[in-house]
Short mmCIF file of C-alpha atoms in Angstrom, two decimals:
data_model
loop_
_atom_site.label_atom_id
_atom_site.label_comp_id
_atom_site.label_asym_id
_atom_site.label_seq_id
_atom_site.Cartn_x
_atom_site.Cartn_y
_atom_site.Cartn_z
CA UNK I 1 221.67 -25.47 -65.17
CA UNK I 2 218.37 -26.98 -66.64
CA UNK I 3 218.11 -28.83 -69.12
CA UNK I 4 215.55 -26.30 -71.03
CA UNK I 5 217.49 -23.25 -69.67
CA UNK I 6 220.66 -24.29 -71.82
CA UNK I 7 218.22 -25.19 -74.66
CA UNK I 8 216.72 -21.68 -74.30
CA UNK I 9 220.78 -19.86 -73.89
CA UNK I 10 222.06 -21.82 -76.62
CA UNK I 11 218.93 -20.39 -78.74
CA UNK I 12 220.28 -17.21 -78.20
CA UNK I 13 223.55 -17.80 -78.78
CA UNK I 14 222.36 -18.92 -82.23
CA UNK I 15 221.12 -16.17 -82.45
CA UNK I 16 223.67 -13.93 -81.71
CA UNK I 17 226.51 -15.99 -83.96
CA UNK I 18 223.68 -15.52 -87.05
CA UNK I 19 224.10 -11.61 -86.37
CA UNK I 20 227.45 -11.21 -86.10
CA UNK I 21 228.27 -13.58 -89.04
CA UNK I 22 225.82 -11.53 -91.02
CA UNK I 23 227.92 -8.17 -89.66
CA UNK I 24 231.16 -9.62 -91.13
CA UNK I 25 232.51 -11.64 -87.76
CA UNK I 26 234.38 -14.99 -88.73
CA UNK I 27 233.07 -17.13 -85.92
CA UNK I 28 235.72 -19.08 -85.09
CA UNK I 29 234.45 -21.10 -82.09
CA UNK I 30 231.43 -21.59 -79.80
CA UNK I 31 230.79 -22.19 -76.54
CA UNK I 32 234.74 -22.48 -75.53
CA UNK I 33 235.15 -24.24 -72.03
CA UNK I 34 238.03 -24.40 -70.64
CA UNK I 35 239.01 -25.21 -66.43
CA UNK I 36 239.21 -21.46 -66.24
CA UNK I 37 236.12 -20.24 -67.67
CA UNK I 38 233.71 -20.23 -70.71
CA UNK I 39 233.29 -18.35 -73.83
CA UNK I 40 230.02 -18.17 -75.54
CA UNK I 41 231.38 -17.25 -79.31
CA UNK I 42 235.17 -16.10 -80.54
CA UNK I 43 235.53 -14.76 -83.56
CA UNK I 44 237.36 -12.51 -86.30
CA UNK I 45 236.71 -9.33 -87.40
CA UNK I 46 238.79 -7.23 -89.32
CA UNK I 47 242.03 -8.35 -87.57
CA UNK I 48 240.31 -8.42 -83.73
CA UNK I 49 240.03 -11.76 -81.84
CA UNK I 50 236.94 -10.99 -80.42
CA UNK I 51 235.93 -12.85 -77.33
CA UNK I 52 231.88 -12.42 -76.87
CA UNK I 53 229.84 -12.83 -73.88
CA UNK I 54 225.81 -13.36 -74.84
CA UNK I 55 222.98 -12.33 -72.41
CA UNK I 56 219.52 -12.56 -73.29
CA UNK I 57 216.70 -10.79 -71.03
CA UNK I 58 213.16 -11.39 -71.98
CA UNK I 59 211.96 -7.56 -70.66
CA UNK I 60 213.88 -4.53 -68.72
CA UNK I 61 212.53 -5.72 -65.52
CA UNK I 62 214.28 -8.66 -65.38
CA UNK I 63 217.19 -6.46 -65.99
CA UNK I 64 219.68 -5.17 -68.62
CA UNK I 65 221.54 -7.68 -70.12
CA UNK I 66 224.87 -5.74 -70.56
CA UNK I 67 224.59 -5.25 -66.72
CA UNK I 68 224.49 -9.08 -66.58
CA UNK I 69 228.55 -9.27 -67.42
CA UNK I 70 230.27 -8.40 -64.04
CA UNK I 71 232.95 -8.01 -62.79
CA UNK I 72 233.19 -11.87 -62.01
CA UNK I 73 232.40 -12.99 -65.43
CA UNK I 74 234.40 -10.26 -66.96
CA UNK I 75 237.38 -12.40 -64.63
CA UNK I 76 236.24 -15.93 -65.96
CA UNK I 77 236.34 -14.15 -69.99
CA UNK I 78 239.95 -13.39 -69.60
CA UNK I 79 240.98 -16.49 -67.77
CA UNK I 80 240.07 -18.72 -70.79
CA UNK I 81 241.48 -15.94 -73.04
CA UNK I 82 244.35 -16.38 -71.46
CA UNK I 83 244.11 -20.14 -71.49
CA UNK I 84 242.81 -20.26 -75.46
CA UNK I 85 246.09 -17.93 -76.25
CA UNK I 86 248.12 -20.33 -74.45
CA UNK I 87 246.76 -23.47 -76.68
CA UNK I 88 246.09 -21.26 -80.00
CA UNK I 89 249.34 -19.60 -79.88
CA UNK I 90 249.32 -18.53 -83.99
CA UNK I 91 246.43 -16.23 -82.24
CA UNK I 92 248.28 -13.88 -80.29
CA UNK I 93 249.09 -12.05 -83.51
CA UNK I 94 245.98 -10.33 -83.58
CA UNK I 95 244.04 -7.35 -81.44
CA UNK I 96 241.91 -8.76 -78.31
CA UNK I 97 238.70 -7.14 -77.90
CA UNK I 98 236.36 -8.30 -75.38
CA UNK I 99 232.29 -8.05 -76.68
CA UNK I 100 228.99 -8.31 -75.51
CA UNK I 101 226.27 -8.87 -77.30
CA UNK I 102 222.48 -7.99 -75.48
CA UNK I 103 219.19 -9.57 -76.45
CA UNK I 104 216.83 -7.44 -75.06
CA UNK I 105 213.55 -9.58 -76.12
CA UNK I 106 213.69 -9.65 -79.89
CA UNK I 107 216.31 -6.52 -80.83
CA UNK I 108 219.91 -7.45 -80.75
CA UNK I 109 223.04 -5.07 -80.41
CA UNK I 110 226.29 -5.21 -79.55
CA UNK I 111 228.95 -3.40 -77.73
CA UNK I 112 232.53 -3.48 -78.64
CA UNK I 113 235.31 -3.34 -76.03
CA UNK I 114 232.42 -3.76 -73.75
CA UNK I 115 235.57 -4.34 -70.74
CA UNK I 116 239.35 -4.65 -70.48
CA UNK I 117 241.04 -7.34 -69.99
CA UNK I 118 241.23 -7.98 -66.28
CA UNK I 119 243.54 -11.28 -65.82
CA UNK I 120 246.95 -11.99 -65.27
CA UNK I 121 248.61 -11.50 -68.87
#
């Protein structure tokens, strides 16, 4: 990835961590890379471990950015949930939920249990 590509994804990452803290989320950690995967934020909220996926498109025609989370990455999510369980194990008390949040040029939203887990647990 490009140097001014991250710069630009970690912008809107930002971003997105800004809005959710300001919508109650504890943000717990950022960018969490692991062998198995990456996270871009996990957080609280009201007794969910949230793990949340970020996509940023600058107009529709480059595509929906909810669309952007397959399958694939979906698979990568819940491989470093699985691995951030096994080395945070205090966190397996709480509810998973699995987010995205969509920056569609400048208007943000989110969707909850956006997917299931799809690993091994």
């Amino acid at each position: 990835m490009t140097e001014n590509k991250r710069k630009k994804g970690s912008a809107y990452e930002d971003l997105a961590a800004k809005y959710r803290e300001d919508n109650g989320f504890k943000i717990l950690e950022r960018n969490f890379f692991c062998k198995f995967g990456e996270v871009d934020i996990i957080a609280l909220e009201e007794g969910y471990l949230c793990f949340i996926e970020v996509k940023y498109r600058k107009a529709v025609s480059s595509g929906n950015p909810f669309e952007a989370v397959d399958i694939r990455k979906q698979r990568h999510i819940s491989s470093a949930f699985d691995y951030y369980i096994m080395t945070h194990p205090k966190m397996s008390r709480f509810e998973i939920r699995f987010d995205v949040v969509g920056i569609l040029d400048k208007d943000i939203s989110i969707v909850r249990n956006a997917f299931s887990y799809c690993g091994r647990m």
